[in-house]
Short mmCIF file of C-alpha atoms in Angstrom, two decimals:
data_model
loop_
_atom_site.label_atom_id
_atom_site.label_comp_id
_atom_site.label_asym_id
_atom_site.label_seq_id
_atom_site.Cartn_x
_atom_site.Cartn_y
_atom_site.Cartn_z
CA UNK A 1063 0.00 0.00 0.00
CA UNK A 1064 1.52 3.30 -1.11
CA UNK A 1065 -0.16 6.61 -0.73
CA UNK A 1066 1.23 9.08 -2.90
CA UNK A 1067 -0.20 13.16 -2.03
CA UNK A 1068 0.97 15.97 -4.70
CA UNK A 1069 0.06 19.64 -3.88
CA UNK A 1070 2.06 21.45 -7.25
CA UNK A 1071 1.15 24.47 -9.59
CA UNK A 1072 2.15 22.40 -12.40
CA UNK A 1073 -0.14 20.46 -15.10
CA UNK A 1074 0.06 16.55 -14.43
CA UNK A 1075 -0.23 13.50 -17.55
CA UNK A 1076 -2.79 11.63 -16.15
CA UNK A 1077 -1.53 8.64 -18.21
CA UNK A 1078 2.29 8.70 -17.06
CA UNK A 1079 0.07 8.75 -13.47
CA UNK A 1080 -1.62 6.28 -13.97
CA UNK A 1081 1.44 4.23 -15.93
CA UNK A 1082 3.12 4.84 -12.44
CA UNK A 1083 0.72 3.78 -9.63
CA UNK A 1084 0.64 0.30 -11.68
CA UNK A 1085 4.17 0.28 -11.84
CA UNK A 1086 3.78 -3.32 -13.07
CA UNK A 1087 2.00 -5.17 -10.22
CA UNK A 1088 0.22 -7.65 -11.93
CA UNK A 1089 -2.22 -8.46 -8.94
CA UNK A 1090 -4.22 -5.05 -9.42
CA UNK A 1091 -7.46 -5.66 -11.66
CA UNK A 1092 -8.54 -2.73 -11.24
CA UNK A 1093 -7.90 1.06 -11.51
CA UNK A 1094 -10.54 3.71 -10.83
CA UNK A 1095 -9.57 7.53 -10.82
CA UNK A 1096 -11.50 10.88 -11.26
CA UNK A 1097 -10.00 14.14 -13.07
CA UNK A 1098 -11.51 17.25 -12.14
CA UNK A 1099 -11.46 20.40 -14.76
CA UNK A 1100 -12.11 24.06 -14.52
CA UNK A 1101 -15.36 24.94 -16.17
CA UNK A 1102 -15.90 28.44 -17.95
CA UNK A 1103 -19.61 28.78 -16.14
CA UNK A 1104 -19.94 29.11 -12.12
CA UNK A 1105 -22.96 29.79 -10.59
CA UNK A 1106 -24.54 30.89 -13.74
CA UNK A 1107 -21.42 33.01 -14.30
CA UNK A 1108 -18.80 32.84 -16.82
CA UNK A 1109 -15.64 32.29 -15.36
CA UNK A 1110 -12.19 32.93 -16.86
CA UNK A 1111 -9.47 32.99 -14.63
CA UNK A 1112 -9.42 31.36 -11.20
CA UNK A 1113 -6.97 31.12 -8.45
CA UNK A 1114 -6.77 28.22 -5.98
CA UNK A 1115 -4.85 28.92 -2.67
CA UNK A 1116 -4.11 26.28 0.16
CA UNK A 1117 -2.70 25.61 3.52
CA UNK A 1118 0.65 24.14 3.09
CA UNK A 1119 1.24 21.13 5.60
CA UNK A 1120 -2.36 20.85 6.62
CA UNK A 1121 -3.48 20.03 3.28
CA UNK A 1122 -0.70 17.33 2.70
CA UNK A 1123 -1.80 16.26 5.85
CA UNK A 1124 -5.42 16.16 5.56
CA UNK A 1125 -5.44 14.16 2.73
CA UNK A 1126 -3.01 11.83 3.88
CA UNK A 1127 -5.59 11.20 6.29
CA UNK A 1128 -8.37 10.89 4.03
CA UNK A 1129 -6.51 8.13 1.73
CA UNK A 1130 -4.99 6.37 4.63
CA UNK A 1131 -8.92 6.43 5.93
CA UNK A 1132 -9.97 4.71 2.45
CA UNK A 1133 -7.33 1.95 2.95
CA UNK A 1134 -8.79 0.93 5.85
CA UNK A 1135 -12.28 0.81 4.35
CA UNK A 1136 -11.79 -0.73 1.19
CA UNK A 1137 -9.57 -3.65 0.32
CA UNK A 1138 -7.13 -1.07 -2.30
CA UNK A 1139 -3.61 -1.55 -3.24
CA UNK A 1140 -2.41 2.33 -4.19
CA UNK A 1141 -3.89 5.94 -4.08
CA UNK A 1142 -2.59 9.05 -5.62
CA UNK A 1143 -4.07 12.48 -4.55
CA UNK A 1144 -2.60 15.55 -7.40
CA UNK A 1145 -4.15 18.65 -6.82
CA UNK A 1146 -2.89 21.81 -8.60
CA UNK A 1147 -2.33 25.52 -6.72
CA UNK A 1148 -2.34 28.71 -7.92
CA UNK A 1149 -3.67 30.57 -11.38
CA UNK A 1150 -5.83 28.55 -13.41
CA UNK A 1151 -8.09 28.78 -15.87
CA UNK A 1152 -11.04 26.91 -18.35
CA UNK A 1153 -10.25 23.28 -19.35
CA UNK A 1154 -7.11 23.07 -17.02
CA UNK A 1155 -6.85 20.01 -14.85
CA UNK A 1156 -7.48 20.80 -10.99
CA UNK A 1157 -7.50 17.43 -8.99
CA UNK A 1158 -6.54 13.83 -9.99
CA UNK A 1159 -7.34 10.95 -7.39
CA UNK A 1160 -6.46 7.20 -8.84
CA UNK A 1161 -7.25 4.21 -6.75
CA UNK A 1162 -5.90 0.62 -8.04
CA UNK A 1163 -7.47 -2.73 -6.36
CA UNK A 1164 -7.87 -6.31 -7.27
CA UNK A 1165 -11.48 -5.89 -7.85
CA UNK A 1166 -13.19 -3.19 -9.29
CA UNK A 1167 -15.60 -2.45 -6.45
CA UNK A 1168 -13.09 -1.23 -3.72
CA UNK A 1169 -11.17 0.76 -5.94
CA UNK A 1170 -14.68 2.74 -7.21
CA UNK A 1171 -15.79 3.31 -4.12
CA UNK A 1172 -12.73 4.53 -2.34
CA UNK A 1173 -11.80 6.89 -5.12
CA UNK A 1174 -15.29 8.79 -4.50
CA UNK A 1175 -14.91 8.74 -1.24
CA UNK A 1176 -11.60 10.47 -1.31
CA UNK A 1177 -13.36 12.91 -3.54
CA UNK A 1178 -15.83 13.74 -1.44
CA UNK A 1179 -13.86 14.06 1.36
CA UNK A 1180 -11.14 15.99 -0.21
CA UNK A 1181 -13.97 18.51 -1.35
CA UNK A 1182 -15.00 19.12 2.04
CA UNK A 1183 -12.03 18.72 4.23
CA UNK A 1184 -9.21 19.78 2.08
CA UNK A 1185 -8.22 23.33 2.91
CA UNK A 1186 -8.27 24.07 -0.85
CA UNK A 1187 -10.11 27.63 -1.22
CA UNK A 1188 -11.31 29.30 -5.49
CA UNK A 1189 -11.22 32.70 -5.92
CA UNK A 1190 -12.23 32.94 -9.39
CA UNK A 1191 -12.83 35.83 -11.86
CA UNK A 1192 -16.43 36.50 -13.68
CA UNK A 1193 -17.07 39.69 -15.37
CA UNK A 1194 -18.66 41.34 -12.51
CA UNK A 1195 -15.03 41.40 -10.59
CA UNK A 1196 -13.06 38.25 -8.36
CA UNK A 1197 -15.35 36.31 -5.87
CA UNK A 1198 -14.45 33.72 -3.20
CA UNK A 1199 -16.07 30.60 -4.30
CA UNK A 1200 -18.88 29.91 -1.74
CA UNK A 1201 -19.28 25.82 -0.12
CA UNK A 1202 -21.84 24.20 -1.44
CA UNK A 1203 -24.19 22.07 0.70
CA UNK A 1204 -24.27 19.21 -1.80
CA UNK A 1205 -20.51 18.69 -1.17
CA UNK A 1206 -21.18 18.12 2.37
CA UNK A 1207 -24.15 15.85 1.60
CA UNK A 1208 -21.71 13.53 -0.67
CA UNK A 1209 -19.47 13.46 2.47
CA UNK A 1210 -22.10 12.42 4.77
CA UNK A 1211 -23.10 9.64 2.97
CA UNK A 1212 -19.67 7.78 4.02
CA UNK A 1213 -19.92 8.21 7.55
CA UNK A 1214 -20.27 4.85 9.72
CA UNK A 1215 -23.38 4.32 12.10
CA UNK A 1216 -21.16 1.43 14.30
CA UNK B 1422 5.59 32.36 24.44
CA UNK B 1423 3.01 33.02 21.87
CA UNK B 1424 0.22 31.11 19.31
CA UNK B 1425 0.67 31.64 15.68
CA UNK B 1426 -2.24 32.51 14.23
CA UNK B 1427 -2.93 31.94 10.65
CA UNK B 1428 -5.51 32.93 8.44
CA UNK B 1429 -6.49 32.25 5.04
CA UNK B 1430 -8.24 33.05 1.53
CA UNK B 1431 -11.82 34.87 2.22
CA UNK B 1432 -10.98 35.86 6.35
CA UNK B 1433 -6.57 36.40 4.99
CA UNK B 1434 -8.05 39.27 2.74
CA UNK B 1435 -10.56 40.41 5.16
CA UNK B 1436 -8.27 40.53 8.20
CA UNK B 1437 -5.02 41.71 6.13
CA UNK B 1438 -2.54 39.38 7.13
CA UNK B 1439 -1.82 35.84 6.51
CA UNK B 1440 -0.11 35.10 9.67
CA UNK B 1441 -0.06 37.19 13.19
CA UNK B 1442 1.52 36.20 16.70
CA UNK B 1443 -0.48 36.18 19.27
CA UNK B 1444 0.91 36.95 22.85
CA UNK B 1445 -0.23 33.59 25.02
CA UNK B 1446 -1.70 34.59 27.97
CA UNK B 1447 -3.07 32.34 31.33
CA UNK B 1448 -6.68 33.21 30.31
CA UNK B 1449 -6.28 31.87 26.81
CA UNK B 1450 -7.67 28.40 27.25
CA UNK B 1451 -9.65 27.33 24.56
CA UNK B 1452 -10.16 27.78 20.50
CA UNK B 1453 -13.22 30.09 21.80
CA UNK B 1454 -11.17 32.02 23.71
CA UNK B 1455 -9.06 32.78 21.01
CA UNK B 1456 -12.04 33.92 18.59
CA UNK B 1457 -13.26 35.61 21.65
CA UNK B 1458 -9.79 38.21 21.75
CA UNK B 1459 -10.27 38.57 17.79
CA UNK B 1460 -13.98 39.71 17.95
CA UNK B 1461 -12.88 41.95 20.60
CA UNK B 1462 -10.82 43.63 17.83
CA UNK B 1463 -14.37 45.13 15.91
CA UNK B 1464 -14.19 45.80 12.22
CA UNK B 1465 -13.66 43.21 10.08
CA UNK B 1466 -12.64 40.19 12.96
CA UNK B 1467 -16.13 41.04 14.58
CA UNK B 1468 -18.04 40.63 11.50
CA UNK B 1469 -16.52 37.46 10.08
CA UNK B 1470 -15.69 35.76 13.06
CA UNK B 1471 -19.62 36.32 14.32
CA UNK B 1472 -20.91 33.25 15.74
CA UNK B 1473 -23.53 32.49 12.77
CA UNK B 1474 -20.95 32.70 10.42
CA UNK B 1475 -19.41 29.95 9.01
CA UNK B 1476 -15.59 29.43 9.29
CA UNK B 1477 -13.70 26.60 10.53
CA UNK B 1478 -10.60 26.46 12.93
CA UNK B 1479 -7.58 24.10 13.00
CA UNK B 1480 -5.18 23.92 15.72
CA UNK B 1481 -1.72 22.32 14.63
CA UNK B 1482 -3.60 21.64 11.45
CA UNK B 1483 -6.50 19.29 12.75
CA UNK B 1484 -9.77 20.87 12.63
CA UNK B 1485 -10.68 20.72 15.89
CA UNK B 1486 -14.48 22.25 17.82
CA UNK B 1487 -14.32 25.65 19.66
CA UNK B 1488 -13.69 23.62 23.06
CA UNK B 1489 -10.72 22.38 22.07
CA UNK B 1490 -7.93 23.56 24.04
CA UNK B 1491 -4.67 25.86 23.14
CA UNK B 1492 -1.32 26.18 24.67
CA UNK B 1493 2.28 28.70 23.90
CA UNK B 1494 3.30 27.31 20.41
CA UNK B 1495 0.77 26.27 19.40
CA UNK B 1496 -0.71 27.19 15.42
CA UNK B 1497 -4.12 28.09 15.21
CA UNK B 1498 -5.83 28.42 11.85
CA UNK B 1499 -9.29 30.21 10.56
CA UNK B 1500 -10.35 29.70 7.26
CA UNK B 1501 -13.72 29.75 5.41
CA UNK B 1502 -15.46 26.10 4.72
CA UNK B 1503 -12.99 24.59 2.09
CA UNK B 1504 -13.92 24.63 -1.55
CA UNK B 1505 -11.10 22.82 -3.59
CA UNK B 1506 -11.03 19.75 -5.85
CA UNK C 325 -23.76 13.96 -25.80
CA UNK C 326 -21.73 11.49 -27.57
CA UNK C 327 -21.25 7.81 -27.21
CA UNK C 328 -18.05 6.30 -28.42
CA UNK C 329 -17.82 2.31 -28.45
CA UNK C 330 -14.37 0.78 -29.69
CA UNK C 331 -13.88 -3.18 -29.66
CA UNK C 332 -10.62 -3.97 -30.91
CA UNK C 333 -7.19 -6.10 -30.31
CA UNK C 334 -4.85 -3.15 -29.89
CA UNK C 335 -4.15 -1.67 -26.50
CA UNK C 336 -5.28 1.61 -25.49
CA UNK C 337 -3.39 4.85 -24.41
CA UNK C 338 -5.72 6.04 -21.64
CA UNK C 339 -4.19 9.61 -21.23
CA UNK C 340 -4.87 10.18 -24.82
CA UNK C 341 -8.64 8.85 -24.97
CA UNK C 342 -9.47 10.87 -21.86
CA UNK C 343 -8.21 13.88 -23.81
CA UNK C 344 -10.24 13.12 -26.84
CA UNK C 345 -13.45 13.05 -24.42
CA UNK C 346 -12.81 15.78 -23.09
CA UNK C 347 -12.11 17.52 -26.99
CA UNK C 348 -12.00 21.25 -25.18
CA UNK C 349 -15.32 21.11 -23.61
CA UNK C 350 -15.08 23.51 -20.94
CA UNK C 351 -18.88 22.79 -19.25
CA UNK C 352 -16.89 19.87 -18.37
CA UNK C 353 -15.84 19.92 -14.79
CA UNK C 354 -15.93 16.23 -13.88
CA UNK C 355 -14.02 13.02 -15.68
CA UNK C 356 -14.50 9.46 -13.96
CA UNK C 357 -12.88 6.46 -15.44
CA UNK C 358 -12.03 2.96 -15.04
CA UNK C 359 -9.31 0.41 -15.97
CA UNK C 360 -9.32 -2.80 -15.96
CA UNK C 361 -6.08 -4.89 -16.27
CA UNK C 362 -5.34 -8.95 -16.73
CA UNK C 363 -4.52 -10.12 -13.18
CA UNK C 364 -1.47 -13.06 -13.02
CA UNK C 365 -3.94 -14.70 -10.77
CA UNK C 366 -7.52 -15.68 -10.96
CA UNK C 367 -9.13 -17.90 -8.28
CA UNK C 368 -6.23 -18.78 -6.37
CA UNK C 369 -4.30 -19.87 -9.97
CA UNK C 370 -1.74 -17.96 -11.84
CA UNK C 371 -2.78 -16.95 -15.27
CA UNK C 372 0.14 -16.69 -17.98
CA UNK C 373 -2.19 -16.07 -20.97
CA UNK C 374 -5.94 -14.88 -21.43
CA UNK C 375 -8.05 -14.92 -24.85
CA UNK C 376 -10.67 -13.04 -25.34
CA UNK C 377 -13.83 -13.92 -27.33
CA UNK C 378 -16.68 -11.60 -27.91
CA UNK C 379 -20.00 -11.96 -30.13
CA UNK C 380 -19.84 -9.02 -32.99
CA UNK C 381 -22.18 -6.87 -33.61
CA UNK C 382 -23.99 -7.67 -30.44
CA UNK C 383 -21.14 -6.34 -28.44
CA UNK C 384 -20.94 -3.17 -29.64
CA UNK C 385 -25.23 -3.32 -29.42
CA UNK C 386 -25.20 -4.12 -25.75
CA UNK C 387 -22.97 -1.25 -25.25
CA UNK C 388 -24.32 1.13 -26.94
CA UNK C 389 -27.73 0.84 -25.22
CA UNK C 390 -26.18 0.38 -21.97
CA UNK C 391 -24.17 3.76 -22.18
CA UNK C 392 -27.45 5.28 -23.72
CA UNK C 393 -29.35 4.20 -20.45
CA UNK C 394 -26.40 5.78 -18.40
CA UNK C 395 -27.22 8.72 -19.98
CA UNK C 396 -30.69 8.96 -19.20
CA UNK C 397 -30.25 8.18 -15.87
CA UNK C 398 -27.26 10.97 -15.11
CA UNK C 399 -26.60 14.28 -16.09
CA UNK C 400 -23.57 13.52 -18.31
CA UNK C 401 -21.78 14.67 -21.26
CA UNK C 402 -19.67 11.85 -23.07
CA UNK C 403 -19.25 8.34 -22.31
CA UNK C 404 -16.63 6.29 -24.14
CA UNK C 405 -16.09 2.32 -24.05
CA UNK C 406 -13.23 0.20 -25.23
CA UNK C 407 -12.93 -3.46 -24.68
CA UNK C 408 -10.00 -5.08 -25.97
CA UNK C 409 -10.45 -8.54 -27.65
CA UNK C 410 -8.28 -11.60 -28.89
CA UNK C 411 -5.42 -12.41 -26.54
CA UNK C 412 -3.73 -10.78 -23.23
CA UNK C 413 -1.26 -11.15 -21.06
CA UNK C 414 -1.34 -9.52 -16.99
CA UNK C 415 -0.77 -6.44 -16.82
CA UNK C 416 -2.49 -5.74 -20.41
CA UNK C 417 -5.35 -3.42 -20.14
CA UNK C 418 -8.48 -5.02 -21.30
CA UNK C 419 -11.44 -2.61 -20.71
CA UNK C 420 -11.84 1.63 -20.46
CA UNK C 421 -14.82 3.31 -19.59
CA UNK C 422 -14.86 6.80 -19.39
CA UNK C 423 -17.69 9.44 -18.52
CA UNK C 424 -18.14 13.48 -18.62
CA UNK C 425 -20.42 15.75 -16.76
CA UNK C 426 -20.53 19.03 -14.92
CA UNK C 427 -20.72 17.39 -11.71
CA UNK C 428 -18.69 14.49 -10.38
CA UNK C 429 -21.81 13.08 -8.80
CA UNK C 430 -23.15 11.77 -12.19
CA UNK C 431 -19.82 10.67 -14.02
CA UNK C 432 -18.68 8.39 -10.84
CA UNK C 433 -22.59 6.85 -10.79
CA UNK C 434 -22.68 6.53 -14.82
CA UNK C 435 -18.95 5.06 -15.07
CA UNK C 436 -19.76 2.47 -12.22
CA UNK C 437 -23.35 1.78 -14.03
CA UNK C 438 -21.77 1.02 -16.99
CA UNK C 439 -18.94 -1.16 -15.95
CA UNK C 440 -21.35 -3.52 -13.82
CA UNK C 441 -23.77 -3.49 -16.48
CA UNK C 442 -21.00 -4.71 -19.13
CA UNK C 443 -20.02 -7.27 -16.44
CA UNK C 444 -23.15 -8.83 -16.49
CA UNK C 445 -24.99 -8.22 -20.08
CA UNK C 446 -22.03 -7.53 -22.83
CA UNK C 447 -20.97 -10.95 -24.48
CA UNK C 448 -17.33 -11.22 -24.10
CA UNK C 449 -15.98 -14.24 -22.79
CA UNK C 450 -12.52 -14.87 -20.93
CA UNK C 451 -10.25 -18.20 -21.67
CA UNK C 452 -7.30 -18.51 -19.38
CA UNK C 453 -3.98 -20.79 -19.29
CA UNK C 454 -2.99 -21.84 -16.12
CA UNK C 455 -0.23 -24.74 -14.97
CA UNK C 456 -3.25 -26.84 -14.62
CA UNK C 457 -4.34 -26.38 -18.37
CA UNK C 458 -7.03 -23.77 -20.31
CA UNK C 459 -10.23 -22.91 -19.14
CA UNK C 460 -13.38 -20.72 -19.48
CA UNK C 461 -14.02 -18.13 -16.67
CA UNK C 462 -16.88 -18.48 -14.77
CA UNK C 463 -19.16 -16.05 -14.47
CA UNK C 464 -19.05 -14.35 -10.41
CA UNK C 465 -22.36 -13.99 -8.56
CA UNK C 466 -20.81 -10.77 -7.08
CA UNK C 467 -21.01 -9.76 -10.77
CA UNK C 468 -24.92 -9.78 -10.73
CA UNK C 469 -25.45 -8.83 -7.42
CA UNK C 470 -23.18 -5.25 -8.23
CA UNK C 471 -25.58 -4.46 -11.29
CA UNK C 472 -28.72 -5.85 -9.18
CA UNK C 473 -28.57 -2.60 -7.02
CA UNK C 474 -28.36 -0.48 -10.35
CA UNK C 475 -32.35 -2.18 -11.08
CA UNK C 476 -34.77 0.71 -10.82
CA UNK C 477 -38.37 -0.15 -8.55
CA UNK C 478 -40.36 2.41 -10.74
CA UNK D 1243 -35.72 -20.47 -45.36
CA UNK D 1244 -33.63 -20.86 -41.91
CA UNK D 1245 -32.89 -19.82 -38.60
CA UNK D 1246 -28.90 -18.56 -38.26
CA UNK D 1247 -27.93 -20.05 -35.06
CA UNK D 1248 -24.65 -18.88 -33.42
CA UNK D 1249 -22.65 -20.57 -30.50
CA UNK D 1250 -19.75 -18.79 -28.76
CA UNK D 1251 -17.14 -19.27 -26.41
CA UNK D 1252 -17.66 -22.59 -24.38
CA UNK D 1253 -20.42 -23.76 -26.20
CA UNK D 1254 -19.03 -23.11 -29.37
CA UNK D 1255 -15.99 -25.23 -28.48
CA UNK D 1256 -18.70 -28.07 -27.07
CA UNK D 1257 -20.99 -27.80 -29.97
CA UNK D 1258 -17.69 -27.83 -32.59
CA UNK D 1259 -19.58 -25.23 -34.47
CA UNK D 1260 -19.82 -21.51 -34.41
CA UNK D 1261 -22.72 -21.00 -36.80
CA UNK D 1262 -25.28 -23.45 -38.20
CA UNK D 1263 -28.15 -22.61 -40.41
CA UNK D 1264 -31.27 -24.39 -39.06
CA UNK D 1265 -33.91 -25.17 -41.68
CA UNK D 1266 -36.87 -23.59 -40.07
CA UNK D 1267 -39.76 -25.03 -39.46
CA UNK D 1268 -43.77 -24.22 -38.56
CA UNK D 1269 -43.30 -25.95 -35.05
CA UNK D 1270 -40.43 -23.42 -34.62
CA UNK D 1271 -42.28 -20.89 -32.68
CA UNK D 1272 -40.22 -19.79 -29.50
CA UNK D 1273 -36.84 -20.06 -28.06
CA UNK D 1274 -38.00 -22.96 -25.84
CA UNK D 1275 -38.29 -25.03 -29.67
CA UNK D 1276 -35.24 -24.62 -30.75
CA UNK D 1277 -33.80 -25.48 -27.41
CA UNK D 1278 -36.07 -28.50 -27.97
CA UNK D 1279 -34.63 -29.24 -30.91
CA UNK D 1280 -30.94 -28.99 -30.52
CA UNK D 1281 -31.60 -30.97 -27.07
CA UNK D 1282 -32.95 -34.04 -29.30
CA UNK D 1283 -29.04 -34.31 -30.69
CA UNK D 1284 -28.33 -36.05 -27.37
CA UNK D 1285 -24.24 -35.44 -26.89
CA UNK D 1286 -22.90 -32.12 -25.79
CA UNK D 1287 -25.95 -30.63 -26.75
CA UNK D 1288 -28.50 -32.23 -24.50
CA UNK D 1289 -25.63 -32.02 -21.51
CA UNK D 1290 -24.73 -28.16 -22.32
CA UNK D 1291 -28.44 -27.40 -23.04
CA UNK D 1292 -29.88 -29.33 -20.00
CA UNK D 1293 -32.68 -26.80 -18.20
CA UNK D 1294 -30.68 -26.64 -14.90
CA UNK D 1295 -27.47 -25.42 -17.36
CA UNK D 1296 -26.83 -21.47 -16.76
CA UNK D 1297 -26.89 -20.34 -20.56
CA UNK D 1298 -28.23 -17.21 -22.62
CA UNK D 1299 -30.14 -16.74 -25.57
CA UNK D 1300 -29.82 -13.64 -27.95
CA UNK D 1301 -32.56 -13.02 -31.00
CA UNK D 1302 -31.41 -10.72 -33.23
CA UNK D 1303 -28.66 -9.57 -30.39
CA UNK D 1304 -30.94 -9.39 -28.03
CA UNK D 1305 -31.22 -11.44 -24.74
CA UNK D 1306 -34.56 -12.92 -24.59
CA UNK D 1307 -36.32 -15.29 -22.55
CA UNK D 1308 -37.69 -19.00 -23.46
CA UNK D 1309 -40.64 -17.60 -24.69
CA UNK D 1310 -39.59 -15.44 -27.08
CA UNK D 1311 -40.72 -15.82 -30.66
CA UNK D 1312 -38.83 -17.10 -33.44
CA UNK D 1313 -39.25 -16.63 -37.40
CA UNK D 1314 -37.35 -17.39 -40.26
CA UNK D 1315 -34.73 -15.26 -41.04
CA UNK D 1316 -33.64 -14.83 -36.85
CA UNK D 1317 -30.21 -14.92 -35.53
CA UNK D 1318 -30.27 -17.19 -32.47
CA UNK D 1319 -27.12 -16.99 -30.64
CA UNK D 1320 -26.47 -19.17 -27.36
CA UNK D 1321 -23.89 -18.67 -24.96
CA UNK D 1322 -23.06 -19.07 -21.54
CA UNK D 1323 -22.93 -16.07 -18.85
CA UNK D 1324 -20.71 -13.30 -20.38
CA UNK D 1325 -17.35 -12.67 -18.24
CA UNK D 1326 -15.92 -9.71 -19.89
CA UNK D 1327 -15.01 -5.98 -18.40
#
């Protein structure tokens, strides 16, 4: 089990990423992973530049605990968090999460459950720029609905 | 002897500063406590900081509830509800 | 919305398809995806070879109206399939499914959808060699139960 | 005048045959004939084709059940579960 967390301003190849958490172990069947993009509509808003700050050393931290939460729920092999800083704008690649597992089941359901908690618990924060001027991105309530729908009764 | 507090996006702009030392003193027990000397302030720390507003506090970089004790050293962040990925 | 099938013997380069899907859409703000790979070991036996056979023309059939239903059940953009036929070694990649939409929400429920559904209803069948001699896989229960819970009560 | 019948992966190999044009005829009417018919052979087809066997039949591509009509001209493909993906 490897857990591999990359906060970076730079664009990542989600091939070469996913090439590398298989790094030719034959036993995983299985590889699910979710790319997130900036869209060019927020809110009903057109959005063209947007600017993602973080918390450096919490965030490396809090989703260290998210993935290292998943491998305890779900029989996975690898995870890989990449989530991008700084300016960015339409089309560019935000977030990458990639979860490899035997069988397909674990590895689909681990990789949205690091999504959702990563959406809510990450200290990731958008500022992004419409033509009525720059705007703090506001949480949304469905976010924290998707989270909620992981946590344990026992 | 101090706490480091740290603030970011939305309440970093609002306040002015990313990062501000606080001087740690014997009635500073608690995460409330903290928001308690901040409101105290007015202006913007009063207004954002207002308990039906929503922000969310780490200290060492757990999110922790307003009970949750502080001591000299130790880093305590405010931030809006996160909105990455 | 388009729907992109491919059933063929070459392998797939996923980074490459993903980027195709997305084709500079920028309402896109979500891409969920799947991989599947030969394991070396099926059912407590290593696997050295695997062939796979698949009925054309229904294949592609089965596909096409199981991505079709995805898309009336999610809010989603693009959904592409490609299922690699003839014969494969572990590690080879044997099936990609791929799904846009605004919101992740929709393209992890329509990517998971449409893998259990192929799973269970697209005819492609798996030969493996192992020490012991070739055989046909069987099909899994688990298989049927995992698109049982897709099965709408309206 | 005939039904195209199609056999695939284990069955194919059982049956020694991957297509095989049935000559159709009036008492042809659902699935559950042919079935009837090809059990008749005896051999790998009665064993393969037994009612407690787990196998699928397609019309046309599609999956139907037992009762599903039949006319001259169908494709009729059987084949056992599909383990693909």
């Amino acid at each position: 089990m490897s857990s591999v967390i990359r906060v970076q301003e730079d664009d990542f190849d989600v091939g070469a990423e996913i090439a590398t958490l298989r790094k030719g172990n034959p036993a995983i069947g299985a590889v699910a992973s979710f790319i997130g993009c900036v869209r060019d509509m927020n809110e009903g808003d057109s959005v063209g530049l947007m600017y993602l700050e973080h918390y450096p050393g919490m965030t490396e931290r809090s989703l260290e605990k998210i993935c290292a939460e998943a491998a305890t729920r779900w029989n996975i092999f690898d995870t890989l968090v990449i989530h991008r800083v700084g300016e960015l704008r339409p089309l560019d690649q935000i977030v990458f999460v990639a979860v490899s597992s035997a069988h397909r089941g674990d590895s689909f359901a681990a990789c949205e459950f690091i999504m959702d908690y990563l959406k809510t618990q990450a200290p990731f924060w958008k500022r992004e720029a419409t033509p009525a001027g720059e705007r703090w991105v506001e949480a949304r309530a469905s976010d924290e609905a998707a989270a909620d729908r992981w946590k344990q009764t026992s | 002897m101090t706490i480091q507090l740290v603030f970011l996006a939305r309440l970093r702009e609002r306040f002015g500063a990313s990062r501000e030392s606080l001087p740690y003193e014997a009635d500073l027990r608690t995460v409330a406590d903290i928001l308690r000397v901040l409101r105290e302030r007015g202006g913007n720390f009063a207004a954002e900081l207002a308990p039906d507003r929503a922000f969310r506090v780490a200290v060492n970089q757990d999110v922790v509830a307003l009970d949750h004790p502080v001591a000299a050293g130790d880093e305590v962040a405010i931030f809006p509800p996160v909105t990455g990925g």
